[in-house]
PDB file of C-alpha atoms in Angstrom:
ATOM      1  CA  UNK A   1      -2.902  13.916  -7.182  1.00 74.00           C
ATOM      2  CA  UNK A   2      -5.256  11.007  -8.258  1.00 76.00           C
ATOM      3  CA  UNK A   3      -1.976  10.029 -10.653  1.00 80.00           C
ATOM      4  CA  UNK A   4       0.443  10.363  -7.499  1.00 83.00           C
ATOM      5  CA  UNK A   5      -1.982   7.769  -5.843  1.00 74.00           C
ATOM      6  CA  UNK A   6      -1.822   5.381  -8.352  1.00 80.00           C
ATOM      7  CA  UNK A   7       1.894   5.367  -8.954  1.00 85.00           C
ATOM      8  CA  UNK A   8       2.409   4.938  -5.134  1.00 78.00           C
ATOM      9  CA  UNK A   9      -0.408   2.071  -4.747  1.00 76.00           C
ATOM     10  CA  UNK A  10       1.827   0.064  -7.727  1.00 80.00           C
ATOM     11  CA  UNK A  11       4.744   0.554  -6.019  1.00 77.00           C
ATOM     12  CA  UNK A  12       3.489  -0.622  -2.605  1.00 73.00           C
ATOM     13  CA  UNK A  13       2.334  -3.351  -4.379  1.00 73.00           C
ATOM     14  CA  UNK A  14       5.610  -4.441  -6.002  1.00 72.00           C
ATOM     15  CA  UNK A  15       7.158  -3.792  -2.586  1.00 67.00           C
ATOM     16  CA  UNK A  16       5.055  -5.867  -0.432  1.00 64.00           C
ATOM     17  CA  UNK A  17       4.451  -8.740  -2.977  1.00 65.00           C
ATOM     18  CA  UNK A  18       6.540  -8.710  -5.978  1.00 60.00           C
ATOM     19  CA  UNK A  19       9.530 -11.256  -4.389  1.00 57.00           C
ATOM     20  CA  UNK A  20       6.388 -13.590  -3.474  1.00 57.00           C
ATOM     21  CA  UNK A  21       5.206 -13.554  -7.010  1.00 58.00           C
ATOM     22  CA  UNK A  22       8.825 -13.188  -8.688  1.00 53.00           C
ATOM     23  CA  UNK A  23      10.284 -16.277  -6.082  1.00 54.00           C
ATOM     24  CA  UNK A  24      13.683 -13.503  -5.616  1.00 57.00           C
ATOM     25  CA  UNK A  25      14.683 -11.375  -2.805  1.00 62.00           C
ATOM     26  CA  UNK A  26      15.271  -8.028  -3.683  1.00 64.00           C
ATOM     27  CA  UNK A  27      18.144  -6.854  -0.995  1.00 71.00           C
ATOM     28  CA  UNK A  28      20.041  -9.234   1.599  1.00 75.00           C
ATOM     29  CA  UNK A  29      18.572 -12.032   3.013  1.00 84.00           C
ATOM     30  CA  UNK A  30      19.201 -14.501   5.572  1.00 85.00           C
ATOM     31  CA  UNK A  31      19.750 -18.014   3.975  1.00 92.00           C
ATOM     32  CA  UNK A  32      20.447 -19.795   7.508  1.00 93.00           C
ATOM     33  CA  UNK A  33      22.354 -20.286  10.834  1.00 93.00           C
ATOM     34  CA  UNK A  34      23.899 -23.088  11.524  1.00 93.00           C
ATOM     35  CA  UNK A  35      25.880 -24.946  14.261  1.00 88.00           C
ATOM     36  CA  UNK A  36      29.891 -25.155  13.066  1.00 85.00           C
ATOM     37  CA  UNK A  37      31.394 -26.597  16.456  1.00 78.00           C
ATOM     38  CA  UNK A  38      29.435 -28.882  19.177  1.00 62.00           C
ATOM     39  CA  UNK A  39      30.689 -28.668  22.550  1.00 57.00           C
ATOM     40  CA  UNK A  40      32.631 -32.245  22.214  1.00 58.00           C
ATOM     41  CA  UNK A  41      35.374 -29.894  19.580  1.00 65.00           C
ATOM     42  CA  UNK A  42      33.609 -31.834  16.653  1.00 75.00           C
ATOM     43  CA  UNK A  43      33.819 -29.612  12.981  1.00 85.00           C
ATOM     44  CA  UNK A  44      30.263 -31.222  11.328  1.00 85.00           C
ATOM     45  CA  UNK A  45      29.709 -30.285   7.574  1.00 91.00           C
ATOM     46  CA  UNK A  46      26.969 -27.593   6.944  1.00 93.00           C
ATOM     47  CA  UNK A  47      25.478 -28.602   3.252  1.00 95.00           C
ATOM     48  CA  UNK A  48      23.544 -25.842   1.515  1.00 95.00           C
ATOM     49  CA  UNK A  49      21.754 -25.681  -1.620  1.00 95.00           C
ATOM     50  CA  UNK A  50      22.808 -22.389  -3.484  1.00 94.00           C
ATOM     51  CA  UNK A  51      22.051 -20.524  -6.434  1.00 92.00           C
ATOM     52  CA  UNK A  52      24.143 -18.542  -8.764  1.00 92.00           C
ATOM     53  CA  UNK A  53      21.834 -15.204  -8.439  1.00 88.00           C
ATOM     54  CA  UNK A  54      22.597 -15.503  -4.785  1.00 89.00           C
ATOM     55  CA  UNK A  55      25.717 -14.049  -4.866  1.00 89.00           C
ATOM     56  CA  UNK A  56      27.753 -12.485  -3.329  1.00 91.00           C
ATOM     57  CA  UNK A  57      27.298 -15.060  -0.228  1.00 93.00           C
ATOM     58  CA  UNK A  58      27.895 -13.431   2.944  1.00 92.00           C
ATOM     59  CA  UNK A  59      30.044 -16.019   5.342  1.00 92.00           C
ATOM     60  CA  UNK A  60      29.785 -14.964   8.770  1.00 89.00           C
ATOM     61  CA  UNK A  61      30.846 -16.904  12.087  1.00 87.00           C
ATOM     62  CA  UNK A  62      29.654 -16.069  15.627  1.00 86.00           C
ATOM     63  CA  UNK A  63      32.110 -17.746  18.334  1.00 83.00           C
ATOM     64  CA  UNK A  64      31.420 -18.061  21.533  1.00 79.00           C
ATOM     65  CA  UNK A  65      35.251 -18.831  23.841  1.00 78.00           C
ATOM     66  CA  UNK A  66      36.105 -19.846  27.233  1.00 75.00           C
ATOM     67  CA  UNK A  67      34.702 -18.157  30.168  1.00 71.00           C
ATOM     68  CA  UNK A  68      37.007 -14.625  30.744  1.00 69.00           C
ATOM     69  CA  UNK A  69      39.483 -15.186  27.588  1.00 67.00           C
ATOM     70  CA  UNK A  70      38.216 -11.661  26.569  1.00 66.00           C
ATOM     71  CA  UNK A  71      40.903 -10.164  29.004  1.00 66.00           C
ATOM     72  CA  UNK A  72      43.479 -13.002  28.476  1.00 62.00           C
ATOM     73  CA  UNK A  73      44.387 -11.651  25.097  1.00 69.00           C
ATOM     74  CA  UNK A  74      45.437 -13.667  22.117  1.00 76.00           C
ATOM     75  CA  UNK A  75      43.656 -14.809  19.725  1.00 83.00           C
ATOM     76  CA  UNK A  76      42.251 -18.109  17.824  1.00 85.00           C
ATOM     77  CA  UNK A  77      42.306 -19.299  13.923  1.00 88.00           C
ATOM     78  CA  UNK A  78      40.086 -21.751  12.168  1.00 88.00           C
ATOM     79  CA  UNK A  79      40.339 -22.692   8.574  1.00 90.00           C
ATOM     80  CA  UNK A  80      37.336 -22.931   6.864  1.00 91.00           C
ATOM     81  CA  UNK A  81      37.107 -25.217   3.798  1.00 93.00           C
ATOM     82  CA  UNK A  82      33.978 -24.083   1.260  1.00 94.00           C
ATOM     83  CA  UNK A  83      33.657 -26.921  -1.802  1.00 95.00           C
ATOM     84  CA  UNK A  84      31.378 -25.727  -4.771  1.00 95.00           C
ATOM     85  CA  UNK A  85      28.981 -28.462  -6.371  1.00 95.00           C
ATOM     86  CA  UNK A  86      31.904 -29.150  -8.813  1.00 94.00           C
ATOM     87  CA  UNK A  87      34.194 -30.277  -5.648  1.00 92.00           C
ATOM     88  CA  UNK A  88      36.673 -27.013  -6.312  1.00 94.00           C
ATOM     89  CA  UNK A  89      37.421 -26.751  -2.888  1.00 93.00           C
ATOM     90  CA  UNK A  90      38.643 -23.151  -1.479  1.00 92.00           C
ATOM     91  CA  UNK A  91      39.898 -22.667   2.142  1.00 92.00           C
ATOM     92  CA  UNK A  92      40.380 -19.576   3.893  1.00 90.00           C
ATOM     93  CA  UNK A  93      41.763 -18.271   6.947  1.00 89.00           C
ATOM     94  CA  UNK A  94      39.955 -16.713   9.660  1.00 87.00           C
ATOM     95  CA  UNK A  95      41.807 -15.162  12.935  1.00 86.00           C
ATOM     96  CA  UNK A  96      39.025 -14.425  16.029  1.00 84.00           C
ATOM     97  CA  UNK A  97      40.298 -12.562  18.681  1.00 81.00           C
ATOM     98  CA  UNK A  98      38.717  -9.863  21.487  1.00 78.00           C
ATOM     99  CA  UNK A  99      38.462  -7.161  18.891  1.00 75.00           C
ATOM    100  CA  UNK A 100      35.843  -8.182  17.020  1.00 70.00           C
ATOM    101  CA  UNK A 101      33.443  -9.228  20.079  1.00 73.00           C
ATOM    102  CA  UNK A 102      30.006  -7.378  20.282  1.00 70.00           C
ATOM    103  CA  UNK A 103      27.165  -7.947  23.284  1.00 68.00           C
ATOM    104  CA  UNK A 104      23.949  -9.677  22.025  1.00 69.00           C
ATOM    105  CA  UNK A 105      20.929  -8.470  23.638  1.00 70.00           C
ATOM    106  CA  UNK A 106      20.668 -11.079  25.656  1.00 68.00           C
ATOM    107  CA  UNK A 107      24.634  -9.533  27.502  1.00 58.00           C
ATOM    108  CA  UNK A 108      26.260 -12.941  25.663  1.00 63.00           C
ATOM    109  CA  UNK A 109      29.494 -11.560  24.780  1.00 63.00           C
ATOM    110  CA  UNK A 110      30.683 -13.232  20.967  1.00 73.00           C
ATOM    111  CA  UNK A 111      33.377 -13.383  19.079  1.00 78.00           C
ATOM    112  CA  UNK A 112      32.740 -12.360  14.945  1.00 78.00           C
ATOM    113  CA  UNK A 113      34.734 -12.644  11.531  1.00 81.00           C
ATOM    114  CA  UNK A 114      32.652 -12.870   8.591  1.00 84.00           C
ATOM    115  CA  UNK A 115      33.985 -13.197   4.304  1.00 87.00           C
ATOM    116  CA  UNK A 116      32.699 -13.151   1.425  1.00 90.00           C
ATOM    117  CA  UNK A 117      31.905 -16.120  -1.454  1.00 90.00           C
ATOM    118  CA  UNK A 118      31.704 -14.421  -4.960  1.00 89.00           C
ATOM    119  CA  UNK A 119      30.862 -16.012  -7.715  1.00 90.00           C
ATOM    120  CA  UNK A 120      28.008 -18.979  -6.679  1.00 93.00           C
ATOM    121  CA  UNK A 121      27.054 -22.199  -8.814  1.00 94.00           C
ATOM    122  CA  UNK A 122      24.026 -23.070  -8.512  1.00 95.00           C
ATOM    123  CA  UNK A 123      24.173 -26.917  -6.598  1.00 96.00           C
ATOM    124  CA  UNK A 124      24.845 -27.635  -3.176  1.00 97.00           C
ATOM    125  CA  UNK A 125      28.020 -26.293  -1.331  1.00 97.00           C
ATOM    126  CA  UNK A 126      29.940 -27.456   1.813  1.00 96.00           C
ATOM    127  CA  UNK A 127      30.885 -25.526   4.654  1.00 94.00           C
ATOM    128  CA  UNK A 128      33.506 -27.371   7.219  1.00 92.00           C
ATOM    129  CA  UNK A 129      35.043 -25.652   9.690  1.00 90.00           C
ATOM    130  CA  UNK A 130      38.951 -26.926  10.996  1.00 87.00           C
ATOM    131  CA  UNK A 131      41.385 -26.135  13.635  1.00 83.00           C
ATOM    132  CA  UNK A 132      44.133 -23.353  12.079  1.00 82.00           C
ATOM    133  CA  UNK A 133      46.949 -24.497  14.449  1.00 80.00           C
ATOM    134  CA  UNK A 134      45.930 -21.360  17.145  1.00 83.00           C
ATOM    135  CA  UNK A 135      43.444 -21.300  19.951  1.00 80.00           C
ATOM    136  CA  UNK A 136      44.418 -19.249  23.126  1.00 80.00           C
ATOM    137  CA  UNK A 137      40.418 -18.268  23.829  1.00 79.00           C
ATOM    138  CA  UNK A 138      39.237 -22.166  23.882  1.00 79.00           C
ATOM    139  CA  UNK A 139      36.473 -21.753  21.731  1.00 80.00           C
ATOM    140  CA  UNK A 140      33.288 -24.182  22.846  1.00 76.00           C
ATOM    141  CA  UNK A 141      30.856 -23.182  20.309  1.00 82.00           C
ATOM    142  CA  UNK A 142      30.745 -21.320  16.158  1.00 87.00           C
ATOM    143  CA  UNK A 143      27.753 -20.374  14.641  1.00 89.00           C
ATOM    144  CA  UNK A 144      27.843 -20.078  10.647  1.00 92.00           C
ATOM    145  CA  UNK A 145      25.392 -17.671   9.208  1.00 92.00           C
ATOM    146  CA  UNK A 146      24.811 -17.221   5.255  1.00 94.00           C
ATOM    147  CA  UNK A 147      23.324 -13.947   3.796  1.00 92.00           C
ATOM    148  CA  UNK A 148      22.058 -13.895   0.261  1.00 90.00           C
ATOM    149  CA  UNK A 149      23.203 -10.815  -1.675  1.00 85.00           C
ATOM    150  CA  UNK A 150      25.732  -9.773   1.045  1.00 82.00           C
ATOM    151  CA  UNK A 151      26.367  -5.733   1.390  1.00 70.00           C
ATOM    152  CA  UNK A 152      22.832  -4.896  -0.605  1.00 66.00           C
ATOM    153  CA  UNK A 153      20.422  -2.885   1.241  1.00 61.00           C
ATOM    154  CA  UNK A 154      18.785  -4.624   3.493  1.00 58.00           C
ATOM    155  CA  UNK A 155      15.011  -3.815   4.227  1.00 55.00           C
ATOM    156  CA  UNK A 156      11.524  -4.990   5.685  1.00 56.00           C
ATOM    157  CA  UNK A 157      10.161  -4.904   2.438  1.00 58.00           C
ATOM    158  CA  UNK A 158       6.471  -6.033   3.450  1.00 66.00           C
ATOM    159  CA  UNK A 159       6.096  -2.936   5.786  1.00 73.00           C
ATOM    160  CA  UNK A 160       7.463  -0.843   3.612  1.00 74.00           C
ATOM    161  CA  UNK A 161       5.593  -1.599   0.925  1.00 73.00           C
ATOM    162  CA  UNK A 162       2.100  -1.841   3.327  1.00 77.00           C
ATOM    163  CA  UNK A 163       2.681   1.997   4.107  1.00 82.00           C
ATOM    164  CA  UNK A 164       3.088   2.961   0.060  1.00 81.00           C
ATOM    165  CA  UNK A 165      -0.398   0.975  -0.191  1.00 81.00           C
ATOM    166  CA  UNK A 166      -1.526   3.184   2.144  1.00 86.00           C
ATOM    167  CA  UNK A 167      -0.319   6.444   1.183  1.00 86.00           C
ATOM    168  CA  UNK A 168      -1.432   5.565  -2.088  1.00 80.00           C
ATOM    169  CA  UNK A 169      -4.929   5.023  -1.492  1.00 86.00           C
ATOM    170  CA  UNK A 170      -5.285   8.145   0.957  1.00 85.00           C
ATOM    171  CA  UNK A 171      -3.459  10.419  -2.105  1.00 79.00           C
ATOM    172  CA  UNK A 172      -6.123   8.703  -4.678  1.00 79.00           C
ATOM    173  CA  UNK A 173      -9.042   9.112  -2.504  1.00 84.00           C
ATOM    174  CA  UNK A 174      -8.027  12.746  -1.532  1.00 83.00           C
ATOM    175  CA  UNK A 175      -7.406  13.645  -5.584  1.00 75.00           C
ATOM    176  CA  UNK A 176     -10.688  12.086  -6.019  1.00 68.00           C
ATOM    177  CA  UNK A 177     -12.768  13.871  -3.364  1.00 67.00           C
ATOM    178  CA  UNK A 178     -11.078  17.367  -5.271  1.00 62.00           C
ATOM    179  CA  UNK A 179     -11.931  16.372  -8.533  1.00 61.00           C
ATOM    180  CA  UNK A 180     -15.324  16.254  -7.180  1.00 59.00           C
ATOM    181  CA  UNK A 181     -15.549  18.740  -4.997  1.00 55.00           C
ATOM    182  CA  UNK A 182     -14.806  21.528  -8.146  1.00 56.00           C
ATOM    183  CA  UNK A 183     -17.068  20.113 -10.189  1.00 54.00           C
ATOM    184  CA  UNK A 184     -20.264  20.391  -8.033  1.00 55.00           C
ATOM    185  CA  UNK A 185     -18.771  24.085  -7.522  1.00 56.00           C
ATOM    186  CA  UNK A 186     -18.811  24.670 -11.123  1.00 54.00           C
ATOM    187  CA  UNK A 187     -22.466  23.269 -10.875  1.00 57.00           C
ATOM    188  CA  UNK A 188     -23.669  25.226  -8.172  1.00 57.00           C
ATOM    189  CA  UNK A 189     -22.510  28.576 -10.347  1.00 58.00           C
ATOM    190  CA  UNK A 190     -25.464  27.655 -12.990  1.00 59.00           C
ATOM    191  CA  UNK A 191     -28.576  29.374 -13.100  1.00 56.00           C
ATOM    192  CA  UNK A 192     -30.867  26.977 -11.916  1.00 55.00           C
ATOM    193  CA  UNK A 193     -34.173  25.674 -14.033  1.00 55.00           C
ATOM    194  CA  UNK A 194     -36.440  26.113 -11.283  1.00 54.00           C
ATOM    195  CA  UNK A 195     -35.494  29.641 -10.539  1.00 52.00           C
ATOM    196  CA  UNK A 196     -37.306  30.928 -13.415  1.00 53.00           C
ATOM    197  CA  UNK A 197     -40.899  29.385 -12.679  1.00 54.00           C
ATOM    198  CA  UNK A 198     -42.917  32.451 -11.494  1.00 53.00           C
ATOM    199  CA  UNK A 199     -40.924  34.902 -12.845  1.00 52.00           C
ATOM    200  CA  UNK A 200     -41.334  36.188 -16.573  1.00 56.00           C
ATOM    201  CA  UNK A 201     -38.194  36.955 -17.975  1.00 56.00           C
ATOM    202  CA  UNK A 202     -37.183  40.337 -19.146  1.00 57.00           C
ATOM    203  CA  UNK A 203     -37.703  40.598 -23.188  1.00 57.00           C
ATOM    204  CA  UNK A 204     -37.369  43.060 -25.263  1.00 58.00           C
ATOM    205  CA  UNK A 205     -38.987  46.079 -24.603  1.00 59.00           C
ATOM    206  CA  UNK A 206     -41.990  46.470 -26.866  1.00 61.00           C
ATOM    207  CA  UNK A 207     -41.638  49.570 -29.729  1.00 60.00           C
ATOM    208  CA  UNK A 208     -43.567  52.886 -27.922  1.00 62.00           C
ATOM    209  CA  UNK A 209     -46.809  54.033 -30.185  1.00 60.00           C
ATOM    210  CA  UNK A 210     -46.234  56.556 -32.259  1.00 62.00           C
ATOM    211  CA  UNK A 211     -48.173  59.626 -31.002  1.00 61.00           C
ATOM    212  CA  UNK A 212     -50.209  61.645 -33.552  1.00 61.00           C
ATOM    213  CA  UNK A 213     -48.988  64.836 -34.559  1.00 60.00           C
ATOM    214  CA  UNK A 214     -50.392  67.895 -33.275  1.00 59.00           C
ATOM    215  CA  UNK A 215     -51.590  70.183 -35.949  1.00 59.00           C
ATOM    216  CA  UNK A 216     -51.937  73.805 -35.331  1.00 57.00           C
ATOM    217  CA  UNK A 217     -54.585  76.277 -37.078  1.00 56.00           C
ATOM    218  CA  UNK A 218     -57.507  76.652 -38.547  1.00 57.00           C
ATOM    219  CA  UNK A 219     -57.115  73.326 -40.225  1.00 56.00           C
ATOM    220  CA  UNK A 220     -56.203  71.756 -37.124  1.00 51.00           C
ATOM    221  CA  UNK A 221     -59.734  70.427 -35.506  1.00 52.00           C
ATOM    222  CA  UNK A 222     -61.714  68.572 -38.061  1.00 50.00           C
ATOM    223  CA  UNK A 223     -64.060  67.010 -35.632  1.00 49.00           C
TER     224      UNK A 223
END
């Protein structure tokens, strides 16, 4: 059990601290959110430093549209225009419409689309956002977010690994408190060394005399 302990206690360890020591998330992460679209319409440039073990990039927008163009129908499409640090610029196509809308917690109703950006270069990359020639739902507002290592499993890896330190410890103090626990047992079964003061041990028994023989007769009585 004390083994069990130990392995978990590593692993908490790697858990809660190895992307601190090793500088490298382990599943997805959030890189940043950034505004696409002020109110005035204007696209402004997003610039973000990437690296190449960051891929696949995760690409999603949040879009907020005119007051009650959920029930209108239609739909809206930007372009948006990604240029890698060589200035290889790639644009893709992205339709919004009522479908993809979700309620934030705060009951903001948004509009979502998301892609993805496989492979990275390591350098800084530009994300501009552009009209695609369609918008019945008037947007007023896009939020870009990056993710890091987009589709991995995602996890609170500090907790996680706070609760294998735990378990760890509790499995190697436990195996510990057993290990001891039999072994003052297999002391208790000795005889102790004080027992035997006042007390003569058993030896031997001690040969009987031989008795005389008994002689019968005359003979018999030489006194």
């Amino acid at each position: 059990m004390r083994f069990i302990g130990l392995i978990l206690l590593l692993a908490g360890l790697a858990v809660a601290f190895g992307e601190r020591a090793l500088g490298y998330p382990f599943g997805e992460f959030y890189i940043g959110r950034y505004h696409a679209v002020s109110s005035a319409r204007n696209f402004n440039p997003i610039l973000v430093t990437m690296r190449e073990d960051y891929a696949p990039l995760g690409v999603s927008l949040e879009v907020k549209p005119r007051a009650g163009a959920y029930d209108a129908g239609g739909e809206s499409v930007l372009t948006l225009h990604v240029s890698d640090p060589d200035g290889q610029v790639t644009d893709q196509t992205l339709r919004i419409s009522p479908k993809t809308a979700y309620m934030r917690d705060d009951g903001t109703m948004l509009l979502e689309n998301s892609l993805t950006v496989d492979p990275l270069k390591s350098g800084v990359y530009t994300f501009q956002l552009g009209d695609g020639g369609r918008d019945d739902l008037g947007i007023s507002e896009i939020v870009l977010t990056l993710k890091g290592h987009a589709g991995a499993f995602s996890l609170e890896s500090r907790p996680v690994g706070y609760a294998l330190i735990v378990a760890g410890c509790v499995f190697y103090l436990i195996g510990g408190r057993r290990r001891r626990g039999k072994g003052k047992q297999a002391e208790d079964d000795r005889p102790s060394k004080t027992s035997s003061i006042g007390y003569r041990q058993p030896s031997e028994p001690e040969p009987q005399k031989r008795q005389p023989d008994i002689t019968w007769g005359r003979d018999g009585d030489r006194d």
